[in-house]
Amino acid sequence: MTATDPGVGRIDFYPTHQHAGYKMRAGKPFPFGATLVPNGVNFSIYSSTATACTLVIFDKGALTPRAEIPFPPEFKLGDVYSMIVFDLDPETLEYGYRMDGPWQPEAGLRFDESKILMDPYARVIGGRDVWGVVPNWDNPFQHRSRLAFDDFDWEGDVPLQIPTEDLIVYETHVRGFTKDPSSGVHFPGTFAGLREKIPYLKQLGVNCIELMPIYEFDEFEHAHVDPDTGAVTHHNYWGYSTVGFFAPKAGYAATGALGMQVDELKTLVKELHRAGIEVVLDVVFNHTAEGDHRGPSISLRGLDNKTYYMLTPEGYYFNFSGTGNTLNCNHPVVRNMVLDCLRYWAAEYHIDGFRFDLASILGRASDGTPLSNPPLLEALAHDPILAKCKLIAEAWDAGGLYQVGSFPAYNRWAEWNGKFRDVTRRFLKGDEGTVAELATRLAGSPDMYSGRGPTASINFITAHDGFTLADMVSYNDKHNEANGENNGDGANDNNSWNGGVEGPTDDPEILALRGRQIRNAAVMLLTAQGVPMLMAGDELGRTQHGNNNTYCHDTPLNWIDWSLTEKNADLLRFFSHLLHFRHAHPVLRNRWHHSGYDYVGSGLPDLSWHGQQAWRPDWSPSSRTLAFMLDGKHARGGSEPDQTIYVAFNTSWDTQGFELPPLPGGERWHVFANTSMPSPEDICAPGEEWLLEEQAYVLLGPRSSVILVGKPTYLA
Amino acid sequence: MAFDATLETTPDAAIITLSGELDASAAPKFRTAIEQAAESSPTRLVLMMQNLDYMASAGLRALVFAKQKMGSGVELYVIGAQEAVAETIELTGFQHSVTMQSEYQPV
């Protein structure tokens, strides 16, 4: 035996206590959770108001515990119970806690010793190992804390740190992306299935994938079960209801049944990075799956209810999330949990960034008051481990706080720009009084982000919440009957237009119009300054049949139909060329807002606005035309050479002529995209733009857009 | 079926033949075999898996352990893995760290 032998050389590897055959010693309060230590497992759990704590140990999947070990009083430091238990098998171990303390709801205390509680720091959670397998409801411990291992071989992988201005974000759902049999993958609906589609993502041209929630959630939360057949008709499909913040959803892993979801997800991240694609997680810290006072005691409620949740003076749950409870994010303990969680995902899973669902809640005080200087948001902005992670806020909440443009950003946070979505949709359908705001949005919203630059603006026209792009041009109204709430759920202000017929039609003119409108939207999204975000499937013309709130359907309604890659190949081609065009042109991806001046002496300002007359945009309320020009010599502040780009929109029902600004230096206008042309003339591969015969003006057909590129004729 | 792991050493390779089900209770036996194999300082560690019917996460952890125990200079071969076992290895990305073959052919 030597001093370096880890098994025997140190006194702290020996037990000091025994209970029912288990050997223990006082543990280490940090880190919280269950951690492998030499010869044993260190358990650490916090509660400020419990009177006693018992560790409950299960064999994997067993209905009754293998052992219950009370924490001796001397194992408690401050409000933290910690204990090392020796000789446990981390492969088969499941554990939970019983907390003793008062049941006084009016005082915010909801202790119940009969409940076995999940560790909020559990790195792996058992109990929902395979998606959709109906659980045994008689199991007294539904969501079971397990251990994770840190032995994954990253093979030198590091987060990509793609500059924010260069991102094209693709929002998708792990299951919906490949669940449909048409995906052709070996393991539909899983991390492994998504991995098989990496070549598609590369070909499309996205370089950042934003995954809808992948923290462990319960697809059976609020499930509707047919009493006769036992069939489940409504799932918690989207997953915006967290069970455990540190554990990946087992049901999203083909290896979930083996408990290897950690390895499978890390493998997905590693291979996405190899393909040059970043991974952003949509994280939900505004509430949890425990719901209001009628909900289950899964973890936080039974551990330390009034620390973790915002409570009314009567002990009920504030509801700023619209889902029953609200996490008490600016309590120092909860703040640390959020920070620990994100650091863990950044460090252990190499995650590149986070999108925060209903992020305005993260800026509220314990009583719900919006804070002017919210400590959690500040801590995240300046955290050393998260320093290179993208932080994206959904800058509103269900309590009425709307902070787009005013989110406490600490010069660090970006925002989902809901105003971009609203005005582009209104302009597209031909609403009056939209041109001036549209220009501001296309310029990267300098009115809102003057100090932060256009990278603060995540531009989107569609997202999981709301219509798909194809439905936005096919429906005037939402059609959510399948959700079982009498069409009362989902947003009513969709700013959508069906083109003349509600829903499916065979009318070739309406279909052509819808095809143009989809393309016009894509042109706006991908030529605007800021960070574009697409919803997965929009490039394929995916429909949800008018349903704008498909949170509960684990059906083809939510699954990508991969046969659309053939059926709508022309649309996919349009998107792919447009995405690659954006990557090819730094002038579209400025880090700072434009000045409107010529500060490099090129003869053109960096950004200029035009209308049917060059240099004379029509800002009048009735205007339905707008064009802009980005001077290539000003790309990235004049630091990168690029071509000059001209983009024009005509959302009126008539053909409109646009006078073109002349190009200096003998360059001539070439056509990259023209949505009034049928495919394949609607767009070309970047670099293969064709010479515009008439250089002085361009005609835009009804409801169409064009993208022109200035280049010397010899390049054509 | 009960798990078994037998070690055989040749001048430059250590060959472990696995059979049965490699689950949590079997993993220590596998790790012992790996430790014994390491003592002969082979240039290759060959895992014959034709008769291995099942591998749980503990088995994968043992493979990771083998890779780390032997060091980066030692090639790890996984030979004849049955479909379910091969899938488990691939889904968790471990196939990048080993050479998977249907029959042992040193590269």
mmCIF file of N, CA and C in Angstrom, chain A residues 89 91-92 149 151-153 155 187 190 192 195 254-255 257-260 263-264 267 270-271 274, chain B residues 24-25 54-61 64-65 67-68 87-88 90-97:
data_model
loop_
_atom_site.group_PDB
_atom_site.id
_atom_site.type_symbol
_atom_site.label_atom_id
_atom_site.label_comp_id
_atom_site.label_asym_id
_atom_site.label_seq_id
_atom_site.Cartn_x
_atom_site.Cartn_y
_atom_site.Cartn_z
ATOM 1 N N ASP A 89 -23.685 0.670 -5.448
ATOM 2 C CA ASP A 89 -23.419 0.421 -6.864
ATOM 3 C C ASP A 89 -24.049 1.550 -7.677
ATOM 4 N N GLU A 91 -24.386 2.005 -10.681
ATOM 5 C CA GLU A 91 -25.106 1.566 -11.881
ATOM 6 C C GLU A 91 -26.565 1.259 -11.595
ATOM 7 N N THR A 92 -26.852 0.767 -10.428
ATOM 8 C CA THR A 92 -28.219 0.315 -10.140
ATOM 9 C C THR A 92 -28.922 1.202 -9.122
ATOM 10 N N PHE A 149 -22.174 9.642 -14.926
ATOM 11 C CA PHE A 149 -20.722 9.470 -14.945
ATOM 12 C C PHE A 149 -20.116 10.557 -15.820
ATOM 13 N N ASP A 151 -17.258 10.228 -17.594
ATOM 14 C CA ASP A 151 -16.140 9.616 -18.310
ATOM 15 C C ASP A 151 -16.300 9.671 -19.829
ATOM 16 N N PHE A 152 -17.167 10.554 -20.319
ATOM 17 C CA PHE A 152 -17.372 10.629 -21.770
ATOM 18 C C PHE A 152 -16.108 11.126 -22.465
ATOM 19 N N ASP A 153 -15.805 10.533 -23.598
ATOM 20 C CA ASP A 153 -14.607 10.933 -24.344
ATOM 21 C C ASP A 153 -14.994 12.006 -25.368
ATOM 22 N N GLU A 155 -12.998 13.743 -27.136
ATOM 23 C CA GLU A 155 -12.068 13.755 -28.272
ATOM 24 C C GLU A 155 -11.682 15.176 -28.695
ATOM 25 N N PHE A 187 -33.452 5.260 -35.355
ATOM 26 C CA PHE A 187 -34.070 5.429 -34.051
ATOM 27 C C PHE A 187 -34.893 6.702 -34.060
ATOM 28 N N THR A 190 -35.339 10.437 -31.488
ATOM 29 C CA THR A 190 -34.322 10.431 -30.431
ATOM 30 C C THR A 190 -33.139 11.339 -30.781
ATOM 31 N N ALA A 192 -30.233 10.182 -31.124
ATOM 32 C CA ALA A 192 -29.500 9.437 -32.155
ATOM 33 C C ALA A 192 -30.123 9.665 -33.532
ATOM 34 N N ARG A 195 -29.092 12.953 -34.803
ATOM 35 C CA ARG A 195 -27.699 12.861 -35.241
ATOM 36 C C ARG A 195 -27.608 12.404 -36.691
ATOM 37 N N ALA A 254 -32.471 6.885 -27.525
ATOM 38 C CA ALA A 254 -32.684 5.492 -27.896
ATOM 39 C C ALA A 254 -32.129 4.574 -26.819
ATOM 40 N N THR A 255 -31.167 5.087 -26.066
ATOM 41 C CA THR A 255 -30.554 4.295 -25.002
ATOM 42 C C THR A 255 -31.134 4.644 -23.630
ATOM 43 N N ALA A 257 -33.616 3.399 -22.140
ATOM 44 C CA ALA A 257 -33.951 2.182 -21.398
ATOM 45 C C ALA A 257 -32.723 1.628 -20.689
ATOM 46 N N LEU A 258 -31.545 1.919 -21.228
ATOM 47 C CA LEU A 258 -30.309 1.464 -20.600
ATOM 48 C C LEU A 258 -29.732 2.522 -19.666
ATOM 49 N N GLY A 259 -30.396 3.667 -19.578
ATOM 50 C CA GLY A 259 -29.907 4.734 -18.716
ATOM 51 C C GLY A 259 -28.704 5.453 -19.291
ATOM 52 N N MET A 260 -28.531 5.399 -20.615
ATOM 53 C CA MET A 260 -27.332 5.994 -21.209
ATOM 54 C C MET A 260 -27.633 7.265 -22.000
ATOM 55 N N ASP A 263 -24.684 9.823 -22.425
ATOM 56 C CA ASP A 263 -23.707 9.553 -23.487
ATOM 57 C C ASP A 263 -24.291 9.849 -24.865
ATOM 58 N N GLU A 264 -25.553 9.492 -25.052
ATOM 59 C CA GLU A 264 -26.161 9.686 -26.370
ATOM 60 C C GLU A 264 -26.298 11.169 -26.703
ATOM 61 N N THR A 267 -22.882 12.654 -27.415
ATOM 62 C CA THR A 267 -22.443 12.248 -28.752
ATOM 63 C C THR A 267 -23.092 13.121 -29.818
ATOM 64 N N LYS A 270 -21.332 16.490 -29.741
ATOM 65 C CA LYS A 270 -19.989 16.379 -30.309
ATOM 66 C C LYS A 270 -20.044 16.339 -31.836
ATOM 67 N N GLU A 271 -20.982 15.583 -32.359
ATOM 68 C CA GLU A 271 -21.047 15.450 -33.822
ATOM 69 C C GLU A 271 -21.648 16.688 -34.478
ATOM 70 N N ARG A 274 -18.766 18.955 -34.733
ATOM 71 C CA ARG A 274 -17.894 18.558 -35.838
ATOM 72 C C ARG A 274 -18.423 19.068 -37.177
ATOM 73 N N ALA B 24 -24.688 -4.696 -14.669
ATOM 74 C CA ALA B 24 -23.989 -4.082 -13.533
ATOM 75 C C ALA B 24 -23.317 -5.125 -12.649
ATOM 76 N N SER B 25 -23.987 -6.275 -12.471
ATOM 77 C CA SER B 25 -23.405 -7.262 -11.570
ATOM 78 C C SER B 25 -22.199 -7.952 -12.209
ATOM 79 N N TYR B 54 -25.918 -9.150 -24.370
ATOM 80 C CA TYR B 54 -26.530 -7.925 -23.874
ATOM 81 C C TYR B 54 -25.477 -7.086 -23.174
ATOM 82 N N MET B 55 -25.575 -5.789 -23.344
ATOM 83 C CA MET B 55 -24.652 -4.924 -22.624
ATOM 84 C C MET B 55 -25.415 -3.745 -22.031
ATOM 85 N N ALA B 56 -25.399 -3.609 -20.732
ATOM 86 C CA ALA B 56 -26.025 -2.474 -20.049
ATOM 87 C C ALA B 56 -25.017 -1.335 -19.944
ATOM 88 N N SER B 57 -25.462 -0.248 -19.349
ATOM 89 C CA SER B 57 -24.572 0.909 -19.270
ATOM 90 C C SER B 57 -23.285 0.556 -18.527
ATOM 91 N N ALA B 58 -23.395 -0.352 -17.561
ATOM 92 C CA ALA B 58 -22.195 -0.752 -16.820
ATOM 93 C C ALA B 58 -21.159 -1.335 -17.773
ATOM 94 N N GLY B 59 -21.630 -2.043 -18.797
ATOM 95 C CA GLY B 59 -20.719 -2.621 -19.770
ATOM 96 C C GLY B 59 -20.011 -1.551 -20.568
ATOM 97 N N LEU B 60 -20.782 -0.542 -20.963
ATOM 98 C CA LEU B 60 -20.166 0.556 -21.711
ATOM 99 C C LEU B 60 -19.152 1.291 -20.840
ATOM 100 N N ARG B 61 -19.527 1.475 -19.575
ATOM 101 C CA ARG B 61 -18.591 2.134 -18.653
ATOM 102 C C ARG B 61 -17.301 1.325 -18.558
ATOM 103 N N VAL B 64 -15.193 2.051 -21.534
ATOM 104 C CA VAL B 64 -14.540 3.346 -21.340
ATOM 105 C C VAL B 64 -13.355 3.180 -20.400
ATOM 106 N N PHE B 65 -13.582 2.397 -19.348
ATOM 107 C CA PHE B 65 -12.518 2.120 -18.387
ATOM 108 C C PHE B 65 -11.346 1.438 -19.096
ATOM 109 N N LYS B 67 -10.450 1.610 -22.221
ATOM 110 C CA LYS B 67 -9.766 2.574 -23.080
ATOM 111 C C LYS B 67 -8.823 3.447 -22.248
ATOM 112 N N GLN B 68 -9.337 3.881 -21.100
ATOM 113 C CA GLN B 68 -8.534 4.769 -20.269
ATOM 114 C C GLN B 68 -7.407 4.011 -19.568
ATOM 115 N N GLU B 87 -25.210 -1.635 -31.545
ATOM 116 C CA GLU B 87 -26.054 -0.432 -31.540
ATOM 117 C C GLU B 87 -25.809 0.405 -30.297
ATOM 118 N N THR B 88 -25.736 -0.270 -29.161
ATOM 119 C CA THR B 88 -25.500 0.450 -27.916
ATOM 120 C C THR B 88 -24.197 1.231 -27.997
ATOM 121 N N GLU B 90 -22.694 2.267 -30.689
ATOM 122 C CA GLU B 90 -22.781 3.353 -31.673
ATOM 123 C C GLU B 90 -23.653 4.512 -31.181
ATOM 124 N N LEU B 91 -24.760 4.193 -30.538
ATOM 125 C CA LEU B 91 -25.665 5.255 -30.088
ATOM 126 C C LEU B 91 -25.002 6.167 -29.079
ATOM 127 N N THR B 92 -24.082 5.619 -28.323
ATOM 128 C CA THR B 92 -23.423 6.439 -27.318
ATOM 129 C C THR B 92 -22.099 6.984 -27.828
ATOM 130 N N GLY B 93 -21.818 6.743 -29.095
ATOM 131 C CA GLY B 93 -20.666 7.381 -29.721
ATOM 132 C C GLY B 93 -19.337 6.694 -29.465
ATOM 133 N N PHE B 94 -19.361 5.557 -28.770
ATOM 134 C CA PHE B 94 -18.088 4.958 -28.385
ATOM 135 C C PHE B 94 -17.392 4.279 -29.570
ATOM 136 N N GLN B 95 -18.097 4.102 -30.673
ATOM 137 C CA GLN B 95 -17.457 3.431 -31.817
ATOM 138 C C GLN B 95 -16.300 4.233 -32.377
ATOM 139 N N HIS B 96 -16.282 5.557 -32.065
ATOM 140 C CA HIS B 96 -15.166 6.373 -32.540
ATOM 141 C C HIS B 96 -13.879 6.052 -31.797
ATOM 142 N N SER B 97 -14.010 5.489 -30.620
ATOM 143 C CA SER B 97 -12.836 5.256 -29.784
ATOM 144 C C SER B 97 -12.258 3.860 -29.970
#
